[in-house]
XYZ file of C-alpha atoms in Angstrom:
253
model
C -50.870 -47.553 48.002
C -49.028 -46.687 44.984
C -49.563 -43.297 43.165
C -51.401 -44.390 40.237
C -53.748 -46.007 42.176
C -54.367 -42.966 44.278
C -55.324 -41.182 41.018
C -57.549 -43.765 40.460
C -59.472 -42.881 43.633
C -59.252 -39.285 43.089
C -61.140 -39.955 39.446
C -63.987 -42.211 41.008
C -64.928 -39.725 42.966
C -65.313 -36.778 40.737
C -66.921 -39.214 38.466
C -69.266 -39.907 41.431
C -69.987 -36.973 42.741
C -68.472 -34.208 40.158
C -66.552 -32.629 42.447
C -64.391 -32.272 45.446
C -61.964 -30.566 48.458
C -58.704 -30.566 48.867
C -59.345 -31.137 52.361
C -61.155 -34.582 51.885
C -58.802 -36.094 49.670
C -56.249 -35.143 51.774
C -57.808 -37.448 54.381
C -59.179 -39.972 52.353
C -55.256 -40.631 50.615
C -53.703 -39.977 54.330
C -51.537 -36.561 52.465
C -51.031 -32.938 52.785
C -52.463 -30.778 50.773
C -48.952 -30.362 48.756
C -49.048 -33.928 47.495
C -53.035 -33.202 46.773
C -52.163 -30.432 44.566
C -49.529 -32.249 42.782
C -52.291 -35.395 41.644
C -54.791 -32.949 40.856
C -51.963 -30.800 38.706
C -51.817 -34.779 36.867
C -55.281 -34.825 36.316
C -55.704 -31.192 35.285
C -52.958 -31.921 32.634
C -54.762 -35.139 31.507
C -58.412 -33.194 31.249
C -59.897 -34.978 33.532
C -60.347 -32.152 36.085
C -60.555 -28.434 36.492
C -58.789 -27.562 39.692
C -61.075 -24.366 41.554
C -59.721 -22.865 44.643
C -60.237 -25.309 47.716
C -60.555 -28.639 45.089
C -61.232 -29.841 41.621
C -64.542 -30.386 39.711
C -64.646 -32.994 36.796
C -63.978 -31.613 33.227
C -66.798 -32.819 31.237
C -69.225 -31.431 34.085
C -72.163 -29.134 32.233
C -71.465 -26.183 33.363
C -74.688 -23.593 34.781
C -76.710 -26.001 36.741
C -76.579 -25.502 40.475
C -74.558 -28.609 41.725
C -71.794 -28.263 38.680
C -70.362 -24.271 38.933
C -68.952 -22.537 36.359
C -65.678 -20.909 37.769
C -65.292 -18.594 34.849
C -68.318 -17.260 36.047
C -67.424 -17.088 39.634
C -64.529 -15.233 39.249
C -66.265 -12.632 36.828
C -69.321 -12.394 39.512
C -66.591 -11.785 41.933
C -64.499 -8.910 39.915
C -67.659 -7.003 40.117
C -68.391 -6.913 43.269
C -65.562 -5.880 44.533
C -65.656 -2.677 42.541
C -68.248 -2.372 44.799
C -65.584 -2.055 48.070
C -64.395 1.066 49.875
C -60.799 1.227 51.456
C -61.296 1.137 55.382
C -64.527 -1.044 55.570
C -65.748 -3.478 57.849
C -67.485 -6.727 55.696
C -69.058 -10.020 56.525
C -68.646 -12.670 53.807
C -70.805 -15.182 53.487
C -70.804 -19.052 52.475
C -70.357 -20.633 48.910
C -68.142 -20.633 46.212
C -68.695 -17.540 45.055
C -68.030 -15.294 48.331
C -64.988 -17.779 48.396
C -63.901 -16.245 44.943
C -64.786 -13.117 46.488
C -62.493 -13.589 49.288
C -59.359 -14.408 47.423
C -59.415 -11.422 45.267
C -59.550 -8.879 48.313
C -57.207 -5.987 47.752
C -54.753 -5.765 50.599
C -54.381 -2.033 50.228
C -58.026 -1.794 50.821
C -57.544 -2.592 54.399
C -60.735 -4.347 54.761
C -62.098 -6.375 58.197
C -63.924 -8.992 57.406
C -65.850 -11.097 59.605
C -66.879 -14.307 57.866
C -68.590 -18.079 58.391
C -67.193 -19.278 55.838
C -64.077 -21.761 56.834
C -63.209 -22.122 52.508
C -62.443 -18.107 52.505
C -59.925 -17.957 55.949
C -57.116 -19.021 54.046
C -57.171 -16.066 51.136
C -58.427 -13.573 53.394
C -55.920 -14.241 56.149
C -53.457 -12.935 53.840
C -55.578 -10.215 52.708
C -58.089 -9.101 55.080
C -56.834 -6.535 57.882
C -58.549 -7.769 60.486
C -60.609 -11.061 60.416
C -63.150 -12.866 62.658
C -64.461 -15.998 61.604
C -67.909 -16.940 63.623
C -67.217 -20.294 65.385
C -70.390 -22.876 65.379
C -71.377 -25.927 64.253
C -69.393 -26.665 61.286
C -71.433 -28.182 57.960
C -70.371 -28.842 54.739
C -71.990 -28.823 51.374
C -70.428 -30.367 48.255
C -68.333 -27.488 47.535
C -67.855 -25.641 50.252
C -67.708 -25.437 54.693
C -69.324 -23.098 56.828
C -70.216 -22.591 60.156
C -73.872 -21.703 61.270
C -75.966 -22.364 64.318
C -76.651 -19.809 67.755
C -73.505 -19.611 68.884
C -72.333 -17.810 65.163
C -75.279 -15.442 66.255
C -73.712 -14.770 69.596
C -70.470 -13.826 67.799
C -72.202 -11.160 66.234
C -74.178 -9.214 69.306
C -72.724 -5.690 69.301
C -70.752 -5.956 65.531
C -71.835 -3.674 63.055
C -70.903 -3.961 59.015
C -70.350 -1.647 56.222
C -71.357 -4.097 53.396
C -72.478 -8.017 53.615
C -72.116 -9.614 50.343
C -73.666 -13.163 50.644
C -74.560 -16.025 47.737
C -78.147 -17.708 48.645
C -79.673 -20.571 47.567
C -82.725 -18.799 45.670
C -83.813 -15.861 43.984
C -88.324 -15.810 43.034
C -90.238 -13.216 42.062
C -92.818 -14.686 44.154
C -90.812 -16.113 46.743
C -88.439 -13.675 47.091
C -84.864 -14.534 48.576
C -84.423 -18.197 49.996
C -82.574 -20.851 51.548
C -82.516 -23.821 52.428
C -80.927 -23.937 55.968
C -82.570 -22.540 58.705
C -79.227 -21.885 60.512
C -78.684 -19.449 57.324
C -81.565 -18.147 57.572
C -81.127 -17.043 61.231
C -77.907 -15.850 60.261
C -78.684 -13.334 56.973
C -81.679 -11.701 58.721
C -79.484 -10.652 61.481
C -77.012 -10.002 59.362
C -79.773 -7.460 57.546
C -80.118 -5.821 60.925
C -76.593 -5.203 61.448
C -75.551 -3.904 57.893
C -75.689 -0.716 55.981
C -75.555 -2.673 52.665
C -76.441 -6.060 51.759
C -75.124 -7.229 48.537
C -76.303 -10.548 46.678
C -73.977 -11.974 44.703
C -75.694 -15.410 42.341
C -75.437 -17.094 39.438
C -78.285 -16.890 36.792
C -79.083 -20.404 37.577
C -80.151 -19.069 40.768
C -83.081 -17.191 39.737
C -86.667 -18.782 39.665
C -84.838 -21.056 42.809
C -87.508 -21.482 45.963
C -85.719 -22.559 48.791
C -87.424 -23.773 51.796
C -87.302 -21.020 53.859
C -88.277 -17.393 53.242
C -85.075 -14.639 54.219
C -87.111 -11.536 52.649
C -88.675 -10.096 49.262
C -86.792 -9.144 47.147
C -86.843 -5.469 46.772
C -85.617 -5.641 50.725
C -82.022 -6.066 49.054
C -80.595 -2.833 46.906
C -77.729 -4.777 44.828
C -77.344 -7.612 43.001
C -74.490 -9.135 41.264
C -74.831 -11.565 38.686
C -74.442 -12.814 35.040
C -75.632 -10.943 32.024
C -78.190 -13.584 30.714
C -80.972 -13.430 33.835
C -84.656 -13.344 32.912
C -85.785 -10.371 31.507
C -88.604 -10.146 34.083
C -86.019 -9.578 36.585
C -84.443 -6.927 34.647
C -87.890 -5.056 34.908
C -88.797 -5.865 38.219
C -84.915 -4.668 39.735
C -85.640 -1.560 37.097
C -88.798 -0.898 38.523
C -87.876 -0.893 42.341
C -84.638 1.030 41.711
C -82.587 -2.085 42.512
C -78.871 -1.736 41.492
C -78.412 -4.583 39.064
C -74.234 -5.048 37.866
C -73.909 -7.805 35.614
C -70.928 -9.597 33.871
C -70.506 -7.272 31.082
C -72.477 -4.199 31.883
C -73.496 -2.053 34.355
C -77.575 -1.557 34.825
């Protein structure tokens, strides 16, 4: 298969399904990840992609809808909270794109350990990270990022204990209160709750007014949150109200 056709393949797929890893191409084209990098580096400098750590999203995605992420935004979302670190600390990172931005901008001289399920983030943080567990499990995968969840991941974690836990879920309501939609995740955050001093939520504002199917906690069970600048007011008032620290993009609540 000659190069240009390879391209070709790369480009029906992000036209398909907007974006993709590094990983699957890599198998689908029969690669490494060097040669990968070096289409998606073509297709960057055509426009047709915007390459994000792990793989590449189409260009002419709209950006702030849940499926399509906004990597400007990551990154900023990510900055943030790791103002939020303390040299010496032990952390558990969670799964998604943005605790994957989050990983890759650790500060080696914080000398963090980090225990983590999600596979995206090992690569970053095993340059970073001090020490680092990753829970072993059953492996899934989501459109833009793999994790690992089930019992065993559970097991892993009998006798741990964790500064901070800074995950990314699927919902944010009011009414609902913090949701997902994977029951191995949700298994997995409310022990995580047990076993942390701090949990911090890092989302998108996209996330918010999100029901997931299944319940983690209320809201005000979670002390920080992370986000953009342009969330509902309502949840302005209600984090306000509860005494919920609320850092956003461009300002500090």
């Amino acid at each position: 298969m000659f190069v240009g056709q390879k391209l070709e393949i790369i480009k029906n797929i992000l036209i398909e399904q907007k974006s993709v890893t590094t990983s699957a191409l890599c198998g689908l084209l029969d690669v490494s990840d060097v040669t990968v990098r070096k289409y998606l580096d073509t297709l960057e400098k055509e426009g047709f992609l915007i390459k994000v750590h792990g793989g590449a999203m189409i260009a002419n995605t709209k950006v702030g809808t849940n499926s399509e992420p906004n990597y400007d935004s990551h990154k900023q979302i990510a900055s943030l909270s790791i103002t939020l670190l303390k040299e010496n600390e032990t952390i558990f990172i969670g799964d998604g794109l943005l605790c994957t931005e989050f990983a890759r901008q650790l500060p080696i001289e914080y000398n963090i350990s980090v225990i983590t399920n999600n596979i995206d983030a090992v690569s970053p943080l095993s340059y970073s990270a001090t020490n680092l567990f990753l829970l072993g499990g059953e492996i899934q995968r989501t459109e833009n990022n793999i994790f690992s969840v089930g019992p065993t991941v559970i097991e892993l974690l009998k006798e741990k204990y964790i500064s901070k836990a800074f995950i990314s879920p699927f919902g944010i309501c009011l009414d609902a209160g913090i949701t997902t939609n994977d029951i191995f995740l949700l298994e997995l955050i409310r022990h995580i709750m047990k076993i942390s001093r701090e949990i911090i939520i890092m989302t998108k504002e996209s996330t918010f007014n999100n029901i997931g199917m299944y319940h983690i906690a209320p809201i005000e069970n979670f002390r920080t949150f992370v986000t953009n600048s342009n969330i509902p007011d309502n949840y302005r008032e209600f984090f306000f109200t509860h005494n919920i620290k609320l850092l956003t993009s461009f300002e500090e609540q």
